[in-house]
Amino acid sequence: MIKKNIVILILLAINFSAYSASQKSELVEKYKAVNSINNKASLQRGAKYFVNYCSGCHSLKYMRMSTMAKDFDIEEEIFSKNLIFANKKIGETMTIPMKDSDAEKWFGAIPPDLSLIARSKGADFIYAYLNTYYEDDNSRTGYNNVAYPNTSMPHILAGLQGGQKLVLDSNNNPVGLDKISEGLYSEIEYRNLTNDITNFLLYVSEPSKLKRNTMGFLVLLFIFIFTILAYYTKKEFWKDVH
């Protein structure tokens, strides 16, 4: 009888955990990124936001700044003046000076390198993560996150987004986020900002994809033109054959 009760409790716990996860997933699923790495204006803005708000803690150790400047159509002199604040040269990768020991002391964890975050987590996760912070007095930083519960990362964009509170249903499952204070940006402006950062990280995770997309378009254009020429050439050769 005791064993049977234990089994029932375990099954109930599993079902409750699965239900809570599905509730969280439904809320996170509402946040969908709209990305195109061919949108260079978005990539330029995303690079600016990343350098201003993220690069103090997060590195992009596989991203060479000279490659980025070339892909974004930014002159190296302008790039160096506006997007390189540390004592670094444009030919170097985007590493940071912060020591791991300091990071652990300040944040309780070492901020991860974000070079491949878009490939490992996906663009929608990044976008949802940046949009689903909410105020939580029980958190070390004063904020928690729906997409990544109990995150140790502070809400660095709080001043832009404003404050949010988590809305729970009768079973204490997350069902939404309500605005409780205004930030410097409107909701649309903030979502555009986070979408640009997401787009930028999507590019960083696979910079060669930008060239492949351009090459793919040119190849398809060549095939299209060649097909037309081949058709009319064949028509000309066979016009006298009955």
Short mmCIF file of N, CA, C and O in Angstrom, two decimals, residues 24 125 128-134 136 143-151:
data_model
loop_
_atom_site.label_atom_id
_atom_site.label_comp_id
_atom_site.label_asym_id
_atom_site.label_seq_id
_atom_site.Cartn_x
_atom_site.Cartn_y
_atom_site.Cartn_z
N LYS A 24 4.47 27.40 -19.07
CA LYS A 24 5.58 28.32 -19.34
C LYS A 24 5.87 28.36 -20.83
O LYS A 24 6.11 29.41 -21.40
N PHE A 125 14.23 31.82 -28.81
CA PHE A 125 14.59 31.78 -27.38
C PHE A 125 15.25 33.09 -26.96
O PHE A 125 14.93 33.64 -25.90
N ALA A 128 12.64 35.80 -26.81
CA ALA A 128 11.76 35.61 -25.65
C ALA A 128 12.50 35.94 -24.35
O ALA A 128 11.94 36.59 -23.46
N TYR A 129 13.74 35.51 -24.25
CA TYR A 129 14.54 35.78 -23.06
C TYR A 129 14.67 37.28 -22.80
O TYR A 129 14.50 37.74 -21.66
N LEU A 130 14.93 38.05 -23.83
CA LEU A 130 15.11 39.50 -23.67
C LEU A 130 13.80 40.22 -23.36
O LEU A 130 13.82 41.35 -22.88
N ASN A 131 12.67 39.56 -23.63
CA ASN A 131 11.37 40.21 -23.44
C ASN A 131 10.59 39.72 -22.22
O ASN A 131 9.59 40.35 -21.86
N THR A 132 11.03 38.63 -21.58
CA THR A 132 10.20 38.05 -20.52
C THR A 132 10.81 38.19 -19.13
O THR A 132 10.56 37.38 -18.24
N TYR A 133 11.61 39.22 -18.91
CA TYR A 133 12.05 39.54 -17.56
C TYR A 133 10.88 40.11 -16.76
O TYR A 133 10.03 40.83 -17.30
N TYR A 134 10.83 39.77 -15.49
CA TYR A 134 9.81 40.35 -14.61
C TYR A 134 10.42 40.55 -13.22
O TYR A 134 11.39 39.90 -12.85
N ASP A 136 11.11 40.34 -9.39
CA ASP A 136 11.00 39.24 -8.43
C ASP A 136 11.86 39.57 -7.22
O ASP A 136 13.09 39.55 -7.29
N TYR A 143 15.19 40.49 -10.43
CA TYR A 143 14.43 40.10 -11.63
C TYR A 143 14.53 38.60 -11.84
O TYR A 143 15.51 37.95 -11.47
N ASN A 144 13.49 38.06 -12.47
CA ASN A 144 13.49 36.67 -12.90
C ASN A 144 13.10 36.65 -14.37
O ASN A 144 12.83 37.69 -14.95
N ASN A 145 13.06 35.46 -14.96
CA ASN A 145 12.80 35.37 -16.39
C ASN A 145 11.94 34.15 -16.69
O ASN A 145 12.21 33.07 -16.18
N VAL A 146 10.94 34.34 -17.54
CA VAL A 146 10.04 33.23 -17.87
C VAL A 146 10.73 32.23 -18.78
O VAL A 146 10.63 31.02 -18.59
N ALA A 147 11.47 32.71 -19.78
CA ALA A 147 12.13 31.82 -20.73
C ALA A 147 13.27 31.04 -20.09
O ALA A 147 13.56 29.92 -20.50
N TYR A 148 13.91 31.66 -19.09
CA TYR A 148 15.05 31.01 -18.42
C TYR A 148 14.92 31.29 -16.92
O TYR A 148 15.59 32.17 -16.39
N PRO A 149 14.07 30.51 -16.23
CA PRO A 149 13.81 30.76 -14.80
C PRO A 149 15.07 30.74 -13.95
O PRO A 149 16.00 29.96 -14.20
N ASN A 150 15.10 31.64 -12.96
CA ASN A 150 16.21 31.75 -12.01
C ASN A 150 17.53 32.10 -12.67
O ASN A 150 18.61 31.70 -12.21
N THR A 151 17.45 32.85 -13.76
CA THR A 151 18.67 33.29 -14.41
C THR A 151 19.48 34.20 -13.48
O THR A 151 18.91 34.96 -12.70
#
